[in-house]
PDB file of C-alpha atoms in Angstrom:
ATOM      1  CA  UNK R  84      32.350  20.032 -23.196  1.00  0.00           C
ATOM      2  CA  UNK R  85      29.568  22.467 -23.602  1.00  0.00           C
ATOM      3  CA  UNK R  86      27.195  20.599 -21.691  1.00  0.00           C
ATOM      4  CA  UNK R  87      29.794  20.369 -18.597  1.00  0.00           C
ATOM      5  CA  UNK R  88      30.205  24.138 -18.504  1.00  0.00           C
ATOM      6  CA  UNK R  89      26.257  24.827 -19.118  1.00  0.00           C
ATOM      7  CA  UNK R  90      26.231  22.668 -15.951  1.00  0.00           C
ATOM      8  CA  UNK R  91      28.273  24.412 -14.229  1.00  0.00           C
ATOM      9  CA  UNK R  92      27.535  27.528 -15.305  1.00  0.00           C
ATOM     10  CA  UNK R  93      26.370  29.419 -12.016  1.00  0.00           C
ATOM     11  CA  UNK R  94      22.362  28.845 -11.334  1.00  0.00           C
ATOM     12  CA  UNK R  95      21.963  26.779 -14.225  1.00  0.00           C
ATOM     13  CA  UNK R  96      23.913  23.926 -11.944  1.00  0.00           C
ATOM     14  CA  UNK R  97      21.176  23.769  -9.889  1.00  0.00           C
ATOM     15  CA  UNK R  98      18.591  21.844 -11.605  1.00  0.00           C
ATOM     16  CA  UNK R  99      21.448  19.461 -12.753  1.00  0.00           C
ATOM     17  CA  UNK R 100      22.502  18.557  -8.887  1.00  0.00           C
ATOM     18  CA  UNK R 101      18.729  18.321  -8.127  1.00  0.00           C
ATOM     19  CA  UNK R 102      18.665  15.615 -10.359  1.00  0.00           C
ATOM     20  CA  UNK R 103      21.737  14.015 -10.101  1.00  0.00           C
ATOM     21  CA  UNK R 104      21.722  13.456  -6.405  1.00  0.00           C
ATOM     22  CA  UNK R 105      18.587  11.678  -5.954  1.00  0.00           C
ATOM     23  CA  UNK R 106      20.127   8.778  -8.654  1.00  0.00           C
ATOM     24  CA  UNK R 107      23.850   8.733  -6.776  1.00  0.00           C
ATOM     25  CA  UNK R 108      22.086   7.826  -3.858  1.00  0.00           C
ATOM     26  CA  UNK R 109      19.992   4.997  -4.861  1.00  0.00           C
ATOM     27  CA  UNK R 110      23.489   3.520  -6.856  1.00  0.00           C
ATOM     28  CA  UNK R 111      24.499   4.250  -3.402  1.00  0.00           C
ATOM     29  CA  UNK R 112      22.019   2.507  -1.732  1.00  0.00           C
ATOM     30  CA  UNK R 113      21.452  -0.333  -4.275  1.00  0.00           C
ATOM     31  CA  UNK R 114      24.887  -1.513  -3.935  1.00  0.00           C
ATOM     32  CA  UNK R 115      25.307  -1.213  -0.091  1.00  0.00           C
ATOM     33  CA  UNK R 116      22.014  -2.999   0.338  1.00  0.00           C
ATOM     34  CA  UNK R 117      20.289  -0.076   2.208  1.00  0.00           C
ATOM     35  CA  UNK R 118      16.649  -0.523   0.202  1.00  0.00           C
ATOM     36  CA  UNK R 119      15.408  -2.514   2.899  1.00  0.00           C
ATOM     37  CA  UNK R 120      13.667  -6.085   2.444  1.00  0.00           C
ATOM     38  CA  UNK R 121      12.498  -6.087  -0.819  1.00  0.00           C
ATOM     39  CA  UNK R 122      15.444  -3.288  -2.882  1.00  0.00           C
ATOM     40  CA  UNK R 123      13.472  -3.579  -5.919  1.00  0.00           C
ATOM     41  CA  UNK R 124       9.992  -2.300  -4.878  1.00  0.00           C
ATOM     42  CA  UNK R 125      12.224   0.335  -2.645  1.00  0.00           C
ATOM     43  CA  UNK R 126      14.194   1.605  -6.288  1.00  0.00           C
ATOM     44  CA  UNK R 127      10.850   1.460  -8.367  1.00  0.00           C
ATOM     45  CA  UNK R 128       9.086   3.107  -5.942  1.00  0.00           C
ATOM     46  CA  UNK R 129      11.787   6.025  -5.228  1.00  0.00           C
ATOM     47  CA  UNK R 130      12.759   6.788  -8.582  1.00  0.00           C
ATOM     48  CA  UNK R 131       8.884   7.108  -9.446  1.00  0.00           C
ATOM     49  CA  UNK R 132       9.008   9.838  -6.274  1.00  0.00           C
ATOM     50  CA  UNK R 133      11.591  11.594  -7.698  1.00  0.00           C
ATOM     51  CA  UNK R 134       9.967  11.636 -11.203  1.00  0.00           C
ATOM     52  CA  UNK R 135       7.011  13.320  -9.556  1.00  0.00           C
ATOM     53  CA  UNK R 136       8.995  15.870  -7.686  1.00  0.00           C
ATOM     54  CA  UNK R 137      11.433  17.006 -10.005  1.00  0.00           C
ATOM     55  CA  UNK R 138       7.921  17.631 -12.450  1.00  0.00           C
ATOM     56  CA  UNK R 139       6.722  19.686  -9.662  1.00  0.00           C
ATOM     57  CA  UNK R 140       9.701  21.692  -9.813  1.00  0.00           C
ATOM     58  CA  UNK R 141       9.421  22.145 -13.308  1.00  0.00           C
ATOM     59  CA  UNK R 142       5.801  23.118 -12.621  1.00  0.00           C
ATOM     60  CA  UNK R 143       7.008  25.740  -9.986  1.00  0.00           C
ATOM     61  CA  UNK R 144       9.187  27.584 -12.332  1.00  0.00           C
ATOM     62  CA  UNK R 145       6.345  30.020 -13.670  1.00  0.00           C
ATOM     63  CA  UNK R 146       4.604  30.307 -10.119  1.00  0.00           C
ATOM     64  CA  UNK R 147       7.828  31.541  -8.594  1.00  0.00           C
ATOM     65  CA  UNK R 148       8.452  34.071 -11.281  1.00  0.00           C
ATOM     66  CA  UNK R 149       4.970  34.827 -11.003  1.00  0.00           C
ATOM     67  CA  UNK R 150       4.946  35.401  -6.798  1.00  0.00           C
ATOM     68  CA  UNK R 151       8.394  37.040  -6.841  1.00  0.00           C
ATOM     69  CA  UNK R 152       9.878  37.892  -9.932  1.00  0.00           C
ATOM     70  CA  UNK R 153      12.060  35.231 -10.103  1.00  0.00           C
ATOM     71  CA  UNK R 154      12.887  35.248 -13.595  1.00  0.00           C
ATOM     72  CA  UNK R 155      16.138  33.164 -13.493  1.00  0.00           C
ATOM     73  CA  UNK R 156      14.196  30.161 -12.782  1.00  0.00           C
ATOM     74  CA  UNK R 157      12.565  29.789 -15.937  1.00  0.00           C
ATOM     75  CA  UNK R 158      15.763  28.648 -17.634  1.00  0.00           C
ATOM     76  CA  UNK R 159      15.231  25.768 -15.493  1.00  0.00           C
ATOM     77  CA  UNK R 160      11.694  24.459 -16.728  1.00  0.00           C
ATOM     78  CA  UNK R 161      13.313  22.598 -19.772  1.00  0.00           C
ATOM     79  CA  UNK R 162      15.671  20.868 -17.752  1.00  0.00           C
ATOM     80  CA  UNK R 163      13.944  19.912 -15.003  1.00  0.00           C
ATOM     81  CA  UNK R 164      11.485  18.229 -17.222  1.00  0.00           C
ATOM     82  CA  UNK R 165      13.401  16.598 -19.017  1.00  0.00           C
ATOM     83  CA  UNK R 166      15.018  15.073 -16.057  1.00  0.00           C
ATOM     84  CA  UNK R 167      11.730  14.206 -14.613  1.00  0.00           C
ATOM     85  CA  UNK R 168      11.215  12.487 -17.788  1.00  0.00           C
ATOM     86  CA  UNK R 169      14.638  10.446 -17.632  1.00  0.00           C
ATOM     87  CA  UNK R 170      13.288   9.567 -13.794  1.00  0.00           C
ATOM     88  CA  UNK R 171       9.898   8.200 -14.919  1.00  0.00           C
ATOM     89  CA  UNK R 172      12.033   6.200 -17.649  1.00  0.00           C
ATOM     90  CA  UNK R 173      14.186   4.803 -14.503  1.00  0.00           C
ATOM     91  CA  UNK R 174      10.926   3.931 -13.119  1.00  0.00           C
ATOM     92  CA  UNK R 175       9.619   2.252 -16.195  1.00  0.00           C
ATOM     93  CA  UNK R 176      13.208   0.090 -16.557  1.00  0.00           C
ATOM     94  CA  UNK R 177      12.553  -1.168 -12.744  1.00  0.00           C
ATOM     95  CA  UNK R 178       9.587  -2.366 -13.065  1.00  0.00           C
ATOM     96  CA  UNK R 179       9.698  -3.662 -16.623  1.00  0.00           C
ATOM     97  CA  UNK R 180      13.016  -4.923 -16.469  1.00  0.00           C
ATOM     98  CA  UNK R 181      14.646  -5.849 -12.938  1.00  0.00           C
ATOM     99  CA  UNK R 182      11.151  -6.582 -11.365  1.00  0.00           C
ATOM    100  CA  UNK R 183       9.566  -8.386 -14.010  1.00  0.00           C
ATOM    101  CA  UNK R 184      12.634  -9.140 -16.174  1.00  0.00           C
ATOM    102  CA  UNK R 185      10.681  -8.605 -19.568  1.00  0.00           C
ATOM    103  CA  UNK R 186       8.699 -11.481 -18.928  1.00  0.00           C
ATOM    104  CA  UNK R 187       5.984 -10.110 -21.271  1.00  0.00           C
ATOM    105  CA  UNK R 188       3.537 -12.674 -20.405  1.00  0.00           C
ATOM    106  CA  UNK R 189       3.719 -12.667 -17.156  1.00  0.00           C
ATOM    107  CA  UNK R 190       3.638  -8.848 -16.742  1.00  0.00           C
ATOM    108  CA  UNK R 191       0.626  -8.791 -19.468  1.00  0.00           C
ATOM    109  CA  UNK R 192      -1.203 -11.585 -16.632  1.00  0.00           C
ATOM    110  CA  UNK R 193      -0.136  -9.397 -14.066  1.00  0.00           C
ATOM    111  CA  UNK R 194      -1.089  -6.247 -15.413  1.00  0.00           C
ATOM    112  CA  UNK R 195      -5.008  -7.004 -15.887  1.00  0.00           C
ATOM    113  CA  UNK R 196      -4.912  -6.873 -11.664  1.00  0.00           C
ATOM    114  CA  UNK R 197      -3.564  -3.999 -11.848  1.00  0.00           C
ATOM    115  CA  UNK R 198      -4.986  -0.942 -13.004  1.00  0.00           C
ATOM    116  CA  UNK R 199      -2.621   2.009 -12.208  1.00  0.00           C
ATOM    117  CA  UNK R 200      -0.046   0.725 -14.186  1.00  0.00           C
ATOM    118  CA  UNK R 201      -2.424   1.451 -17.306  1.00  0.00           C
ATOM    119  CA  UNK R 202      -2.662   5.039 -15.965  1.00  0.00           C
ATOM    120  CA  UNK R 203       0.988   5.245 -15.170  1.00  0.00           C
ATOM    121  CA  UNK R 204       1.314   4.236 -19.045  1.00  0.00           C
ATOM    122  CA  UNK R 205      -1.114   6.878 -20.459  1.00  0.00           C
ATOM    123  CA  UNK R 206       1.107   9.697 -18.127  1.00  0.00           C
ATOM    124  CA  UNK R 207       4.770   8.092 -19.555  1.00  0.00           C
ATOM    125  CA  UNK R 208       3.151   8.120 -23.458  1.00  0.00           C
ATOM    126  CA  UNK R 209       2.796  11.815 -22.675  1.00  0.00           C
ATOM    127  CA  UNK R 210       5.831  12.835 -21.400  1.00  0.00           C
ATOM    128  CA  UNK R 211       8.035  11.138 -23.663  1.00  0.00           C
ATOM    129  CA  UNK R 212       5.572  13.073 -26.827  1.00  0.00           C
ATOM    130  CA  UNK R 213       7.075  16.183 -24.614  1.00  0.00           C
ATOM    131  CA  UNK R 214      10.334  15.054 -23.905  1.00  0.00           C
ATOM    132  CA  UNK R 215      10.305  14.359 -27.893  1.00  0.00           C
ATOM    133  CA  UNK R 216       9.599  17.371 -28.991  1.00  0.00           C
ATOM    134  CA  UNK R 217      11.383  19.639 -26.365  1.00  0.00           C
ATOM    135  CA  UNK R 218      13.804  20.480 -28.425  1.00  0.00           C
ATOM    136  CA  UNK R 219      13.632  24.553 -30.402  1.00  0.00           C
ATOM    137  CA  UNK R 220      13.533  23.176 -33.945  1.00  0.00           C
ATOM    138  CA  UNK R 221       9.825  21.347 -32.356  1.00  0.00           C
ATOM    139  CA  UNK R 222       8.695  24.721 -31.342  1.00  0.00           C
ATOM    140  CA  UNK R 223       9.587  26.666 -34.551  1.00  0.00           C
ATOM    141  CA  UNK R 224       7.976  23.969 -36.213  1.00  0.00           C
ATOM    142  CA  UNK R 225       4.569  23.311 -35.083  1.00  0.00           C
ATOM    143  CA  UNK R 226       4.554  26.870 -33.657  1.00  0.00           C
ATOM    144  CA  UNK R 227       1.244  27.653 -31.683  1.00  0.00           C
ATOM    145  CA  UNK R 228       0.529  23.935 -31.533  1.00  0.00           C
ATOM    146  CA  UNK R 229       3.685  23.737 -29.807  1.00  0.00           C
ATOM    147  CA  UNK R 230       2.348  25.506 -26.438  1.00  0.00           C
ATOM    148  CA  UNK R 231      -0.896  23.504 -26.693  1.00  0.00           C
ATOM    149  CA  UNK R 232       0.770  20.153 -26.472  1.00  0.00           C
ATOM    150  CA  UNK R 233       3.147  21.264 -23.758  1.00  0.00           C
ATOM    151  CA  UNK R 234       0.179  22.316 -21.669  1.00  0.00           C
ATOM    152  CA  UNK R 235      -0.618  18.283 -21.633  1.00  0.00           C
ATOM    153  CA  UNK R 236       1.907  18.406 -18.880  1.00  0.00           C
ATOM    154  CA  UNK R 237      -0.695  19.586 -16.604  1.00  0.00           C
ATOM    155  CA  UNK R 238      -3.404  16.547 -16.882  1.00  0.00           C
ATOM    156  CA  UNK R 239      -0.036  14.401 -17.417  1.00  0.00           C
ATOM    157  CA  UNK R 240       0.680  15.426 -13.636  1.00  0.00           C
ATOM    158  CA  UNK R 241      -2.368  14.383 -12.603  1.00  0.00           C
ATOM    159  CA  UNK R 242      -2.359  11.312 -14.086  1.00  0.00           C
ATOM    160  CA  UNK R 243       0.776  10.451 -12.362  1.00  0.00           C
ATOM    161  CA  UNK R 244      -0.929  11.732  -9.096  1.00  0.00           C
ATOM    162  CA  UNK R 245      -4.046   8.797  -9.635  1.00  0.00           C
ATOM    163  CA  UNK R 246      -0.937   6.561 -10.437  1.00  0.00           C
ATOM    164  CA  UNK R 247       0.617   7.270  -7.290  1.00  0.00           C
ATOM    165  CA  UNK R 248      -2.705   7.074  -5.090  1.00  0.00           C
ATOM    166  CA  UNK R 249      -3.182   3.783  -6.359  1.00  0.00           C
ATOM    167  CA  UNK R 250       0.129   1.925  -5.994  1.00  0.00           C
ATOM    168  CA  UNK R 251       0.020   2.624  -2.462  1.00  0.00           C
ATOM    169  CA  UNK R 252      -3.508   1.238  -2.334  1.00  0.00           C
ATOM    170  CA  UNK R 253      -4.378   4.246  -1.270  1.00  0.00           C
ATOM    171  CA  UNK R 254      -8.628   5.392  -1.098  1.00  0.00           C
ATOM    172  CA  UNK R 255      -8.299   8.569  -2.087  1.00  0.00           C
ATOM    173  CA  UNK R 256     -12.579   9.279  -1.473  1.00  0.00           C
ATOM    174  CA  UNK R 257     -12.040   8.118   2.059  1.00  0.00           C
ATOM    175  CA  UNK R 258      -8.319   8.661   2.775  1.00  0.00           C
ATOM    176  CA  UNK R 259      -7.945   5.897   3.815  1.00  0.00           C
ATOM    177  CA  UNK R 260      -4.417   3.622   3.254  1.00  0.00           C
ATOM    178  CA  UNK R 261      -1.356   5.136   2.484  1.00  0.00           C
ATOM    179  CA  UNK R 262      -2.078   8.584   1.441  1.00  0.00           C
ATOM    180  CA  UNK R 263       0.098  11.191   3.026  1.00  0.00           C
ATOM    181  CA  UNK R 264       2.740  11.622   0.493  1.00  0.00           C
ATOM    182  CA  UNK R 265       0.412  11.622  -2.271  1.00  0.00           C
ATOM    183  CA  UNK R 266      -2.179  13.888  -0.931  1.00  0.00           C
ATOM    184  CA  UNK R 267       1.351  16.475  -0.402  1.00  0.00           C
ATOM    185  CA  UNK R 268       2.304  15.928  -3.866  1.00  0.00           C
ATOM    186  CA  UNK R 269      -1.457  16.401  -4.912  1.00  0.00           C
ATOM    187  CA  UNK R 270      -1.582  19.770  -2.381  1.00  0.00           C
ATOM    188  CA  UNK R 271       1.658  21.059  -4.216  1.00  0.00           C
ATOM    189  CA  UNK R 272       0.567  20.355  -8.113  1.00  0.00           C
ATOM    190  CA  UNK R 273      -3.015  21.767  -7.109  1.00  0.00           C
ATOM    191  CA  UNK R 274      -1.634  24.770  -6.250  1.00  0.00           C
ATOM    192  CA  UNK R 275       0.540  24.847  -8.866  1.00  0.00           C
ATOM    193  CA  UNK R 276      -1.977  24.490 -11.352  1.00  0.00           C
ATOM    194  CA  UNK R 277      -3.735  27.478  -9.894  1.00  0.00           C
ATOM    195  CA  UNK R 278      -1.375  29.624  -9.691  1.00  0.00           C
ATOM    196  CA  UNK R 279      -0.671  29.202 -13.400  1.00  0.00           C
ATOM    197  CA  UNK R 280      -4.550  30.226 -13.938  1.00  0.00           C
ATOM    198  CA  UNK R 281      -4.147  33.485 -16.443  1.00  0.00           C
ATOM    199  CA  UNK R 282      -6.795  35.200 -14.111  1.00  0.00           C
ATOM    200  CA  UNK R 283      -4.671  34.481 -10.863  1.00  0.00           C
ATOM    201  CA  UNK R 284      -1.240  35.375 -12.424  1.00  0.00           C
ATOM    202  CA  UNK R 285      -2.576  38.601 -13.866  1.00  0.00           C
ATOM    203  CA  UNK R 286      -3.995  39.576  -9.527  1.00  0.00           C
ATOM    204  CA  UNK R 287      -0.497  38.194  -8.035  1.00  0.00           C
ATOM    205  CA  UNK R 288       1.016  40.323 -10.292  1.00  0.00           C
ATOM    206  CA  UNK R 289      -0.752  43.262  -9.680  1.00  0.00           C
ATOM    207  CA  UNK R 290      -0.394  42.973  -6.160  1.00  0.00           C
ATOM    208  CA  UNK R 291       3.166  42.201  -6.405  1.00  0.00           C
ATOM    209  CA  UNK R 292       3.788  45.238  -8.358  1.00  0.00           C
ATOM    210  CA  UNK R 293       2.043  47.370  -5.551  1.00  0.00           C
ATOM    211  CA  UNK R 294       4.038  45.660  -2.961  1.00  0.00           C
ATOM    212  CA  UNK R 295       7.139  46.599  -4.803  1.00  0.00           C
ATOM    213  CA  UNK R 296       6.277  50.656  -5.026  1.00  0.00           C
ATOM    214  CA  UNK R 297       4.789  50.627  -1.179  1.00  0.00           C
ATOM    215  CA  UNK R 298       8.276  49.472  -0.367  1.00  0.00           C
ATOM    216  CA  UNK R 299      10.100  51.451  -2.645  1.00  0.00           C
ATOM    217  CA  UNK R 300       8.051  54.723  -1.316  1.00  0.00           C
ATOM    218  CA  UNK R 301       8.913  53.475   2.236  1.00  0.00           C
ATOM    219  CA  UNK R 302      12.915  52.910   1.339  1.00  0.00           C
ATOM    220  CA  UNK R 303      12.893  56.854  -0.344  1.00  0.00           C
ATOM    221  CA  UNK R 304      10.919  58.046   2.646  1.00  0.00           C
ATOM    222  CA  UNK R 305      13.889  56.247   4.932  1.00  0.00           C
ATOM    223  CA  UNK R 306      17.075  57.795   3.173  1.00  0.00           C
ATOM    224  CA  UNK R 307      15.573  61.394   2.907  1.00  0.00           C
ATOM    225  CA  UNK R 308      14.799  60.861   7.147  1.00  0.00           C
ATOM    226  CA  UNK R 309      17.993  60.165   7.350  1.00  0.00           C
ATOM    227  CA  UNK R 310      19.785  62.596   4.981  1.00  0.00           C
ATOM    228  CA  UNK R 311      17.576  65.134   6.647  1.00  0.00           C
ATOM    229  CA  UNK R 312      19.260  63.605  10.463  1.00  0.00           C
TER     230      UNK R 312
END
């Protein structure tokens, strides 16, 4: 019951329906056979998108409290990765299970030709270690450690990033293949990434705080005109 009314309760909702929708949609679409030619490939491929962009969500929650002062966002970091984790599990479970049917040997055969799935697998070992150890009672217990694994989320995206360049036989030197949706994912977690730089958080912030007394200076400046009228 808790759960249902942390759901509900007011922004926290948000992250919830933003992952939520995406998998109502593909039951949706799975069962009214609207994945096009070949549903599997469509599912594996869509719930891996929607790993990667609930992460980058989860990745903008610091940014936007950094470039705004949106601090009810950051409730949502947790959750959101967490769901992107649950997404890149999806993922796993299509390709694993309904594409291959655990057919071990043939996916081991298979998997030689194929090299992203190797780096897909190094990016999932991570993010279940921080889907793992999410939970408080992790953080009280391995303390400063703590922060330093959850920072792996950062290369983690970008492993998922090489992952995604590759299944779309992508060239990501000479952009050639299929490469607009990754390179926007990769233009979105770059600047993500920077933006989380201590160095560039510390000048946004400074800026942001002059910003806020220019227009504070300007509002006071505006009632006393027009007390004075």
């Amino acid at each position: 019951m808790t759960f249902f009314s942390n759901m509900m309760n007011k922004r926290r909702f948000w992250p919830h329906l933003a992952a939520w929708l995406p998998g109502l949609w593909l039951v949706w679409a799975w069962q009214s056979g609207n994945l096009g030619i070949n549903p599997i490939q469509a599912a594996t491929q869509f719930s891996g998108r929607t790993a990667l962009t609930i992460l980058a969500f989860s990745l903008a929650c610091t940014p936007l409290n950094t470039l705004f002062g949106w601090r009810f966002v950051l409730p949502w970091r947790r959750p959101l990765g967490l769901y992107a984790f649950v997404w890149a599990t999806v993922h796993l479970l299509f390709f694993v299970w309904v594409d291959y049917g655990l057919d071990w040997a043939a996916l081991h055969l298979d998997v030689g030709s194929k090299p992203y799935v190797w780096v897909g697998a190094l990016a999932m070992i991570v993010l279940v270690a921080l889907a793992l150890t999410s939970h408080r009672w992790w953080m009280v217990r391995l303390g400063r450690r703590w922060k330093a694994l959850h920072r792996l989320v950062y290369p983690a995206a970008l492993l998922v990033l090489v992952h995604y360049f590759w299944v779309v036989k992508g060239n990501f030197l000479g952009l050639s293949g299929d490469v607009g949706r990754p390179l926007g994912y990769t233009a979105v977690i770059v600047l993500l990434l920077v933006l989380r730089v201590s160095a560039v958080r510390r000048k946004i912030a400074h800026l942001r705080g002059r910003g806020l007394r220019l227009w504070r200076g300007i509002t006071r400046r505006n009632d006393t005109l027009h007390r004075v009228s």
